[in-house]
Every structure is written in C-alpha cells, then in structure tokens.
Amino acid sequence: MSDLVLETRGLKRNFGAFVATNDVSLKVERGARHALIGPNGAGKTTLINLLTGVIPPSEGQVFLEGDDITSLASFKRVKRGLTRTFQINQLFNGFTPLETVTLAIAERNGIGHNLWSSIAGYGQIVEEAAELLARFGLASIMGERTVILPYGKQRLLEIALAFASKPRVLLLDEPAAGVPEDERHEVLSIVSDLPKDVTVLLIEHDMDLVFSFASRISVLVAGAVFAEGSVSEISADARVKAVYLGENA
C-alpha cells in the first residue's frame, strides 16, 4: 500500500478573474500530521473546499489513496474516508455531546432516521459514542447541552463528530480559532494523539501550535505552494519569515 494518502495535481480555482488557488500540487503521506499555513487570503480554505468537494476545481485533480475523486460528491468523499471540520462549528446547540455523537455514528451505520425518537434501544452505538467522547476529553460533560459548553469543548466535540465517521483523512480548518489560550494546546494535543492510521491536515494560524503539532508544513502564498518541508526547515526559511512568520518567528 502506498504511503501517499491524499494528493492534488495542478489544482486551480478561479472566481472570475481572481485566482484563489494556482497550480497546487500537494502530497500528504499516510499518518502524517501535516499543517497548511499562509497569510489571510492565501487560499487555504478554498483548497480545503476543493479537497472535500464543496466546490469544483477550474483545473487539476484530487486523489485519495490513488483514486481520482475530483468529480466525487462531498458525501461520497466522506464515505471514502475524507472528513473535515469548519472554522465555525456546525453543532446542534440543543443536543448533548452524547446525543450528537450517537446520531453521527447511527448515520454512519445507515440507521440515523431511527434515532430521533429515542436512543435508549441502541446500547452498542451509545457505548461507542461514550468511548469516543472519552477519547476527546468530553466524558464528564457528555450529558450537558452543547450550547452551554466552553468553546474549547465545543471545538473538541466538532472534531469528535468528524472522527465518528471513521475518517482516514481528517481536515481541520482552524480548530483552535476562538478557543481561549489555556485550552488551545489541549485541542491540538488530543488531535495529535489520534491513531496514526488517521492522517491529519491542519489549517492553523498559531505558529506555536503548528510547530508543536506538525511533522510537515506546506506554506501557501497567493494561492500557490510557496514552500514545503519539515518544521525545522520551514522555521528556518528566510523567505517564509519574510512573507508570513515575521519578527515573532
């Protein structure tokens, strides 16, 4: 089996005359903790949208485990193991974490429509949901309404929800955005400790988090791959410092 799990070749997306992504060729290895960084407007979220099928490319291809998925619908990519989170959470505020994750697992198993009235009769699914919540540090608040949870816990719940689909590739779009400083490292630490057969591609602006999390970093500037390498290579790259990291690098 190839070590390459996700790949783009010459990926380009135009919005009228504006080029959001320009000839992006990216390779993500199986089990990697790969970070995608760049200044605002660099095309990072557009690239994630292209990877997940939210928008089609103007040119280029996307491959998942060697298969061309460029024309595959978003929900079919999820079924193939490519799952994402968003900058703004997509949670049901009136649900508890246990209800939320139980429903996600039921949907994965094709029986979600049966759970709306009661989850009492689905003990095995509820047990799996509880174990998953424990993995994400949410066991103690699994019965609380999501709307009252601290924001850091909401972000962890959203990642747990994505993980419930059993992804092989997990795309995280700024998972620590808006999370208080004392909770940010908890979020990335839990993600970093996920099983190594789950590949993680992370967009994040906090460079301390990126450098503590990533095994490889790709830098986007003006929609194109500007630099790529290990943490030590990127942190020492004078060009990257000049266009992005600045004096705090």
PDB file of C-alpha atoms in Angstrom:
ATOM      1  CA  MET A   1       0.000   0.000   0.000  1.00  0.00           C
ATOM      2  CA  SER A   2       1.303   3.422  -0.954  1.00  0.00           C
ATOM      3  CA  ASP A   3       2.378   5.822   1.787  1.00  0.00           C
ATOM      4  CA  LEU A   4       0.622   8.609  -0.141  1.00  0.00           C
ATOM      5  CA  VAL A   5      -2.964   9.039   1.051  1.00  0.00           C
ATOM      6  CA  LEU A   6      -4.004  12.442  -0.356  1.00  0.00           C
ATOM      7  CA  GLU A   7      -2.660  14.224  -3.413  1.00  0.00           C
ATOM      8  CA  THR A   8      -3.505  17.169  -5.642  1.00  0.00           C
ATOM      9  CA  ARG A   9      -2.098  17.745  -9.098  1.00  0.00           C
ATOM     10  CA  GLY A  10      -2.145  21.191 -10.681  1.00  0.00           C
ATOM     11  CA  LEU A  11      -5.202  22.217  -8.676  1.00  0.00           C
ATOM     12  CA  LYS A  12      -6.540  25.602  -9.710  1.00  0.00           C
ATOM     13  CA  ARG A  13      -9.708  27.521  -8.812  1.00  0.00           C
ATOM     14  CA  ASN A  14     -10.775  30.797 -10.384  1.00  0.00           C
ATOM     15  CA  PHE A  15     -13.564  33.067  -9.177  1.00  0.00           C
ATOM     16  CA  GLY A  16     -13.970  35.242 -12.254  1.00  0.00           C
ATOM     17  CA  ALA A  17     -10.618  36.918 -12.817  1.00  0.00           C
ATOM     18  CA  PHE A  18      -9.446  36.128  -9.276  1.00  0.00           C
ATOM     19  CA  VAL A  19      -7.221  33.059  -8.924  1.00  0.00           C
ATOM     20  CA  ALA A  20      -7.837  31.587  -5.453  1.00  0.00           C
ATOM     21  CA  THR A  21      -5.634  28.519  -5.869  1.00  0.00           C
ATOM     22  CA  ASN A  22      -2.974  28.363  -8.533  1.00  0.00           C
ATOM     23  CA  ASP A  23      -1.423  25.081  -9.716  1.00  0.00           C
ATOM     24  CA  VAL A  24      -1.376  23.492  -6.237  1.00  0.00           C
ATOM     25  CA  SER A  25       0.336  20.108  -6.207  1.00  0.00           C
ATOM     26  CA  LEU A  26       0.289  18.704  -2.693  1.00  0.00           C
ATOM     27  CA  LYS A  27       1.228  15.304  -1.289  1.00  0.00           C
ATOM     28  CA  VAL A  28       0.108  14.144   2.154  1.00  0.00           C
ATOM     29  CA  GLU A  29       1.565  10.910   3.485  1.00  0.00           C
ATOM     30  CA  ARG A  30      -0.410   8.308   5.409  1.00  0.00           C
ATOM     31  CA  GLY A  31      -0.453   9.002   9.136  1.00  0.00           C
ATOM     32  CA  ALA A  32       1.087  12.463   8.737  1.00  0.00           C
ATOM     33  CA  ARG A  33       0.407  15.459  10.916  1.00  0.00           C
ATOM     34  CA  HIS A  34       0.567  17.952   8.065  1.00  0.00           C
ATOM     35  CA  ALA A  35      -0.047  21.685   8.542  1.00  0.00           C
ATOM     36  CA  LEU A  36      -1.157  24.130   5.866  1.00  0.00           C
ATOM     37  CA  ILE A  37      -0.234  27.712   6.694  1.00  0.00           C
ATOM     38  CA  GLY A  38      -0.180  31.074   4.966  1.00  0.00           C
ATOM     39  CA  PRO A  39      -1.339  34.671   5.338  1.00  0.00           C
ATOM     40  CA  ASN A  40      -5.003  35.641   5.140  1.00  0.00           C
ATOM     41  CA  GLY A  41      -6.258  35.314   1.586  1.00  0.00           C
ATOM     42  CA  ALA A  42      -3.629  32.710   0.661  1.00  0.00           C
ATOM     43  CA  GLY A  43      -6.273  30.223  -0.478  1.00  0.00           C
ATOM     44  CA  LYS A  44      -6.141  27.744   2.404  1.00  0.00           C
ATOM     45  CA  THR A  45      -9.880  27.336   2.972  1.00  0.00           C
ATOM     46  CA  THR A  46     -10.503  27.307  -0.781  1.00  0.00           C
ATOM     47  CA  LEU A  47      -8.071  24.408  -1.027  1.00  0.00           C
ATOM     48  CA  ILE A  48      -9.880  22.521   1.733  1.00  0.00           C
ATOM     49  CA  ASN A  49     -13.167  23.157  -0.085  1.00  0.00           C
ATOM     50  CA  LEU A  50     -11.636  21.713  -3.241  1.00  0.00           C
ATOM     51  CA  LEU A  51     -10.321  18.667  -1.396  1.00  0.00           C
ATOM     52  CA  THR A  52     -13.720  17.941   0.128  1.00  0.00           C
ATOM     53  CA  GLY A  53     -15.797  18.604  -2.988  1.00  0.00           C
ATOM     54  CA  VAL A  54     -17.590  21.689  -1.691  1.00  0.00           C
ATOM     55  CA  ILE A  55     -16.519  23.472  -4.874  1.00  0.00           C
ATOM     56  CA  PRO A  56     -15.138  22.006  -8.125  1.00  0.00           C
ATOM     57  CA  PRO A  57     -11.691  22.934  -9.435  1.00  0.00           C
ATOM     58  CA  SER A  58     -11.247  25.012 -12.567  1.00  0.00           C
ATOM     59  CA  GLU A  59      -8.311  22.750 -13.410  1.00  0.00           C
ATOM     60  CA  GLY A  60      -6.439  19.872 -11.836  1.00  0.00           C
ATOM     61  CA  GLN A  61      -7.192  16.688  -9.933  1.00  0.00           C
ATOM     62  CA  VAL A  62      -7.635  15.359  -6.394  1.00  0.00           C
ATOM     63  CA  PHE A  63      -6.593  11.803  -5.478  1.00  0.00           C
ATOM     64  CA  LEU A  64      -7.490   9.821  -2.360  1.00  0.00           C
ATOM     65  CA  GLU A  65      -5.395   6.707  -1.852  1.00  0.00           C
ATOM     66  CA  GLY A  66      -4.530   6.743  -5.550  1.00  0.00           C
ATOM     67  CA  ASP A  67      -8.121   7.085  -6.802  1.00  0.00           C
ATOM     68  CA  ASP A  68      -9.201  10.175  -8.724  1.00  0.00           C
ATOM     69  CA  ILE A  69     -12.025  11.729  -6.676  1.00  0.00           C
ATOM     70  CA  THR A  70     -12.106  15.084  -8.482  1.00  0.00           C
ATOM     71  CA  SER A  71     -15.723  14.656  -9.597  1.00  0.00           C
ATOM     72  CA  LEU A  72     -16.926  12.820  -6.492  1.00  0.00           C
ATOM     73  CA  ALA A  73     -19.669  14.490  -4.397  1.00  0.00           C
ATOM     74  CA  SER A  74     -18.815  15.648  -0.869  1.00  0.00           C
ATOM     75  CA  PHE A  75     -20.895  12.988   0.915  1.00  0.00           C
ATOM     76  CA  LYS A  76     -19.256  10.264  -1.160  1.00  0.00           C
ATOM     77  CA  ARG A  77     -15.828  11.561  -0.157  1.00  0.00           C
ATOM     78  CA  VAL A  78     -16.890  11.279   3.487  1.00  0.00           C
ATOM     79  CA  LYS A  79     -17.883   7.664   2.874  1.00  0.00           C
ATOM     80  CA  ARG A  80     -14.465   7.125   1.319  1.00  0.00           C
ATOM     81  CA  GLY A  81     -12.830   8.425   4.497  1.00  0.00           C
ATOM     82  CA  LEU A  82     -12.202  12.135   3.807  1.00  0.00           C
ATOM     83  CA  THR A  83     -13.798  14.244   6.555  1.00  0.00           C
ATOM     84  CA  ARG A  84     -13.480  17.876   7.627  1.00  0.00           C
ATOM     85  CA  THR A  85     -14.328  20.421  10.300  1.00  0.00           C
ATOM     86  CA  PHE A  86     -15.076  24.113   9.726  1.00  0.00           C
ATOM     87  CA  GLN A  87     -13.800  27.425  11.109  1.00  0.00           C
ATOM     88  CA  ILE A  88     -17.245  27.987  12.678  1.00  0.00           C
ATOM     89  CA  ASN A  89     -18.711  24.991  14.439  1.00  0.00           C
ATOM     90  CA  GLN A  90     -21.657  23.145  12.942  1.00  0.00           C
ATOM     91  CA  LEU A  91     -23.148  21.713  16.149  1.00  0.00           C
ATOM     92  CA  PHE A  92     -26.733  21.237  17.323  1.00  0.00           C
ATOM     93  CA  ASN A  93     -26.895  23.507  20.379  1.00  0.00           C
ATOM     94  CA  GLY A  94     -29.924  21.759  21.864  1.00  0.00           C
ATOM     95  CA  PHE A  95     -28.303  18.314  21.818  1.00  0.00           C
ATOM     96  CA  THR A  96     -25.915  16.839  24.352  1.00  0.00           C
ATOM     97  CA  PRO A  97     -22.496  15.600  23.198  1.00  0.00           C
ATOM     98  CA  LEU A  98     -23.699  12.027  23.728  1.00  0.00           C
ATOM     99  CA  GLU A  99     -26.785  12.574  21.580  1.00  0.00           C
ATOM    100  CA  THR A 100     -24.754  14.365  18.904  1.00  0.00           C
ATOM    101  CA  VAL A 101     -22.096  11.677  18.527  1.00  0.00           C
ATOM    102  CA  THR A 102     -24.609   8.830  18.860  1.00  0.00           C
ATOM    103  CA  LEU A 103     -26.581  10.289  15.971  1.00  0.00           C
ATOM    104  CA  ALA A 104     -23.400  10.659  13.893  1.00  0.00           C
ATOM    105  CA  ILE A 105     -22.488   7.006  14.461  1.00  0.00           C
ATOM    106  CA  ALA A 106     -26.038   5.940  13.626  1.00  0.00           C
ATOM    107  CA  GLU A 107     -25.901   7.960  10.402  1.00  0.00           C
ATOM    108  CA  ARG A 108     -22.598   6.280   9.558  1.00  0.00           C
ATOM    109  CA  ASN A 109     -24.335   2.915  10.052  1.00  0.00           C
ATOM    110  CA  GLY A 110     -27.334   3.945   7.954  1.00  0.00           C
ATOM    111  CA  ILE A 111     -29.882   3.978  10.786  1.00  0.00           C
ATOM    112  CA  GLY A 112     -29.854   7.645  11.804  1.00  0.00           C
ATOM    113  CA  HIS A 113     -33.524   8.122  10.916  1.00  0.00           C
ATOM    114  CA  ASN A 114     -34.487   5.624  13.629  1.00  0.00           C
ATOM    115  CA  LEU A 115     -32.805   7.517  16.463  1.00  0.00           C
ATOM    116  CA  TRP A 116     -34.797  10.746  16.540  1.00  0.00           C
ATOM    117  CA  SER A 117     -37.399   9.441  18.980  1.00  0.00           C
ATOM    118  CA  SER A 118     -35.074   7.712  21.441  1.00  0.00           C
ATOM    119  CA  ILE A 119     -31.524   6.411  21.741  1.00  0.00           C
ATOM    120  CA  ALA A 120     -32.397   4.030  24.573  1.00  0.00           C
ATOM    121  CA  GLY A 121     -32.609   0.969  22.339  1.00  0.00           C
ATOM    122  CA  TYR A 122     -29.191   1.434  20.743  1.00  0.00           C
ATOM    123  CA  GLY A 123     -26.863   0.470  23.547  1.00  0.00           C
ATOM    124  CA  GLN A 124     -23.892  -0.552  21.404  1.00  0.00           C
ATOM    125  CA  ILE A 125     -23.951   2.729  19.485  1.00  0.00           C
ATOM    126  CA  VAL A 126     -24.318   4.738  22.697  1.00  0.00           C
ATOM    127  CA  GLU A 127     -21.381   2.840  24.184  1.00  0.00           C
ATOM    128  CA  GLU A 128     -19.229   3.607  21.145  1.00  0.00           C
ATOM    129  CA  ALA A 129     -20.237   7.274  21.395  1.00  0.00           C
ATOM    130  CA  ALA A 130     -19.291   7.405  25.073  1.00  0.00           C
ATOM    131  CA  GLU A 131     -15.891   5.842  24.366  1.00  0.00           C
ATOM    132  CA  LEU A 132     -15.254   8.333  21.578  1.00  0.00           C
ATOM    133  CA  LEU A 133     -16.190  11.264  23.818  1.00  0.00           C
ATOM    134  CA  ALA A 134     -13.776   9.969  26.456  1.00  0.00           C
ATOM    135  CA  ARG A 135     -11.003   9.932  23.844  1.00  0.00           C
ATOM    136  CA  PHE A 136     -11.657  13.642  23.257  1.00  0.00           C
ATOM    137  CA  GLY A 137     -11.768  14.575  26.938  1.00  0.00           C
ATOM    138  CA  LEU A 138     -15.544  15.084  26.943  1.00  0.00           C
ATOM    139  CA  ALA A 139     -16.732  12.224  29.159  1.00  0.00           C
ATOM    140  CA  SER A 140     -17.522  14.425  32.147  1.00  0.00           C
ATOM    141  CA  ILE A 141     -19.821  16.738  30.166  1.00  0.00           C
ATOM    142  CA  MET A 142     -21.410  14.282  27.747  1.00  0.00           C
ATOM    143  CA  GLY A 143     -24.863  14.893  29.250  1.00  0.00           C
ATOM    144  CA  GLU A 144     -24.711  18.701  29.138  1.00  0.00           C
ATOM    145  CA  ARG A 145     -26.400  20.752  26.447  1.00  0.00           C
ATOM    146  CA  THR A 146     -23.884  21.769  23.805  1.00  0.00           C
ATOM    147  CA  VAL A 147     -24.913  25.429  23.929  1.00  0.00           C
ATOM    148  CA  ILE A 148     -23.573  25.818  27.499  1.00  0.00           C
ATOM    149  CA  LEU A 149     -20.232  24.114  26.938  1.00  0.00           C
ATOM    150  CA  PRO A 150     -16.985  26.124  26.975  1.00  0.00           C
ATOM    151  CA  TYR A 151     -15.942  26.951  23.440  1.00  0.00           C
ATOM    152  CA  GLY A 152     -12.861  24.741  23.605  1.00  0.00           C
ATOM    153  CA  LYS A 153     -15.089  21.767  24.442  1.00  0.00           C
ATOM    154  CA  GLN A 154     -17.387  22.643  21.553  1.00  0.00           C
ATOM    155  CA  ARG A 155     -14.429  22.561  19.193  1.00  0.00           C
ATOM    156  CA  LEU A 156     -13.366  19.175  20.559  1.00  0.00           C
ATOM    157  CA  LEU A 157     -16.926  17.940  20.119  1.00  0.00           C
ATOM    158  CA  GLU A 158     -16.919  19.016  16.486  1.00  0.00           C
ATOM    159  CA  ILE A 159     -13.676  17.096  15.894  1.00  0.00           C
ATOM    160  CA  ALA A 160     -15.139  14.085  17.720  1.00  0.00           C
ATOM    161  CA  LEU A 161     -18.174  14.341  15.465  1.00  0.00           C
ATOM    162  CA  ALA A 162     -15.937  14.246  12.379  1.00  0.00           C
ATOM    163  CA  PHE A 163     -13.982  11.353  13.871  1.00  0.00           C
ATOM    164  CA  ALA A 164     -17.210   9.390  14.351  1.00  0.00           C
ATOM    165  CA  SER A 165     -17.315   8.844  10.589  1.00  0.00           C
ATOM    166  CA  LYS A 166     -14.087   6.805  10.907  1.00  0.00           C
ATOM    167  CA  PRO A 167     -12.007   9.005   8.602  1.00  0.00           C
ATOM    168  CA  ARG A 168      -8.720   8.003   7.066  1.00  0.00           C
ATOM    169  CA  VAL A 169      -8.003  11.673   6.373  1.00  0.00           C
ATOM    170  CA  LEU A 170      -9.191  14.384   8.761  1.00  0.00           C
ATOM    171  CA  LEU A 171      -9.095  18.001   7.539  1.00  0.00           C
ATOM    172  CA  LEU A 172      -9.201  20.571  10.338  1.00  0.00           C
ATOM    173  CA  ASP A 173      -9.879  24.190   9.391  1.00  0.00           C
ATOM    174  CA  GLU A 174      -8.513  26.305  12.263  1.00  0.00           C
ATOM    175  CA  PRO A 175      -9.732  24.020  15.083  1.00  0.00           C
ATOM    176  CA  ALA A 176      -8.315  26.323  17.751  1.00  0.00           C
ATOM    177  CA  ALA A 177      -9.854  29.531  16.343  1.00  0.00           C
ATOM    178  CA  GLY A 178     -11.631  31.426  19.105  1.00  0.00           C
ATOM    179  CA  VAL A 179     -10.515  28.952  21.757  1.00  0.00           C
ATOM    180  CA  PRO A 180      -9.043  30.525  24.944  1.00  0.00           C
ATOM    181  CA  GLU A 181      -5.277  30.315  25.216  1.00  0.00           C
ATOM    182  CA  ASP A 182      -5.294  27.815  28.089  1.00  0.00           C
ATOM    183  CA  GLU A 183      -7.430  25.375  26.051  1.00  0.00           C
ATOM    184  CA  ARG A 184      -5.746  25.634  22.647  1.00  0.00           C
ATOM    185  CA  HIS A 185      -2.926  23.201  23.359  1.00  0.00           C
ATOM    186  CA  GLU A 186      -5.413  20.655  24.753  1.00  0.00           C
ATOM    187  CA  VAL A 187      -7.281  20.661  21.434  1.00  0.00           C
ATOM    188  CA  LEU A 188      -4.160  20.052  19.338  1.00  0.00           C
ATOM    189  CA  SER A 189      -2.691  17.557  21.821  1.00  0.00           C
ATOM    190  CA  ILE A 190      -5.797  15.380  21.615  1.00  0.00           C
ATOM    191  CA  VAL A 191      -5.777  15.568  17.819  1.00  0.00           C
ATOM    192  CA  SER A 192      -2.072  14.739  17.699  1.00  0.00           C
ATOM    193  CA  ASP A 193      -2.708  11.621  19.795  1.00  0.00           C
ATOM    194  CA  LEU A 194      -5.303  10.195  17.401  1.00  0.00           C
ATOM    195  CA  PRO A 195      -4.402   6.789  15.915  1.00  0.00           C
ATOM    196  CA  LYS A 196      -1.541   7.022  13.445  1.00  0.00           C
ATOM    197  CA  ASP A 197      -3.603   5.438  10.692  1.00  0.00           C
ATOM    198  CA  VAL A 198      -5.629   8.673  10.684  1.00  0.00           C
ATOM    199  CA  THR A 199      -3.927  11.344   8.584  1.00  0.00           C
ATOM    200  CA  VAL A 200      -4.489  14.928   9.733  1.00  0.00           C
ATOM    201  CA  LEU A 201      -4.232  18.007   7.500  1.00  0.00           C
ATOM    202  CA  LEU A 202      -4.467  21.129   9.644  1.00  0.00           C
ATOM    203  CA  ILE A 203      -5.024  24.806   8.843  1.00  0.00           C
ATOM    204  CA  GLU A 204      -3.904  26.936  11.767  1.00  0.00           C
ATOM    205  CA  HIS A 205      -2.590  30.483  12.323  1.00  0.00           C
ATOM    206  CA  ASP A 206      -0.995  29.937  15.742  1.00  0.00           C
ATOM    207  CA  MET A 207       2.595  29.084  14.856  1.00  0.00           C
ATOM    208  CA  ASP A 208       3.407  27.728  18.318  1.00  0.00           C
ATOM    209  CA  LEU A 209       0.613  25.199  17.853  1.00  0.00           C
ATOM    210  CA  VAL A 210       1.699  24.401  14.301  1.00  0.00           C
ATOM    211  CA  PHE A 211       5.315  23.822  15.267  1.00  0.00           C
ATOM    212  CA  SER A 212       4.351  21.611  18.228  1.00  0.00           C
ATOM    213  CA  PHE A 213       1.867  19.594  16.150  1.00  0.00           C
ATOM    214  CA  ALA A 214       3.101  19.153  12.589  1.00  0.00           C
ATOM    215  CA  SER A 215       5.549  16.689  11.088  1.00  0.00           C
ATOM    216  CA  ARG A 216       5.395  18.522   7.754  1.00  0.00           C
ATOM    217  CA  ILE A 217       4.311  22.024   6.727  1.00  0.00           C
ATOM    218  CA  SER A 218       3.137  23.456   3.401  1.00  0.00           C
ATOM    219  CA  VAL A 219       3.048  27.236   3.006  1.00  0.00           C
ATOM    220  CA  LEU A 220       0.516  28.832   0.656  1.00  0.00           C
ATOM    221  CA  VAL A 221       1.019  32.371  -0.629  1.00  0.00           C
ATOM    222  CA  ALA A 222      -1.281  33.971  -3.221  1.00  0.00           C
ATOM    223  CA  GLY A 223      -2.928  30.623  -3.876  1.00  0.00           C
ATOM    224  CA  ALA A 224       0.285  28.733  -4.696  1.00  0.00           C
ATOM    225  CA  VAL A 225       2.610  26.464  -2.726  1.00  0.00           C
ATOM    226  CA  PHE A 226       5.395  28.810  -1.660  1.00  0.00           C
ATOM    227  CA  ALA A 227       7.448  26.441   0.493  1.00  0.00           C
ATOM    228  CA  GLU A 228       7.225  22.949   1.935  1.00  0.00           C
ATOM    229  CA  GLY A 229       9.267  20.950   4.404  1.00  0.00           C
ATOM    230  CA  SER A 230       9.776  19.812   7.966  1.00  0.00           C
ATOM    231  CA  VAL A 231       9.144  22.073  10.952  1.00  0.00           C
ATOM    232  CA  SER A 232      12.852  22.850  11.241  1.00  0.00           C
ATOM    233  CA  GLU A 233      13.136  23.649   7.535  1.00  0.00           C
ATOM    234  CA  ILE A 234      10.111  25.962   7.495  1.00  0.00           C
ATOM    235  CA  SER A 235      11.013  27.720  10.731  1.00  0.00           C
ATOM    236  CA  ALA A 236      14.495  28.431   9.350  1.00  0.00           C
ATOM    237  CA  ASP A 237      13.330  29.520   5.875  1.00  0.00           C
ATOM    238  CA  ALA A 238      14.093  33.228   5.488  1.00  0.00           C
ATOM    239  CA  ARG A 239      11.548  33.568   2.662  1.00  0.00           C
ATOM    240  CA  VAL A 240       8.754  32.204   4.863  1.00  0.00           C
ATOM    241  CA  LYS A 241       9.743  34.512   7.690  1.00  0.00           C
ATOM    242  CA  ALA A 242       9.646  37.467   5.330  1.00  0.00           C
ATOM    243  CA  VAL A 243       6.163  36.801   3.940  1.00  0.00           C
ATOM    244  CA  TYR A 244       4.414  35.212   6.901  1.00  0.00           C
ATOM    245  CA  LEU A 245       6.105  34.477  10.195  1.00  0.00           C
ATOM    246  CA  GLY A 246       7.535  37.940  10.731  1.00  0.00           C
ATOM    247  CA  GLU A 247       9.613  39.007  13.683  1.00  0.00           C
ATOM    248  CA  ASN A 248       7.965  36.527  16.057  1.00  0.00           C
ATOM    249  CA  ALA A 249       9.294  33.513  14.148  1.00  0.00           C
TER     250      ALA A 249
END
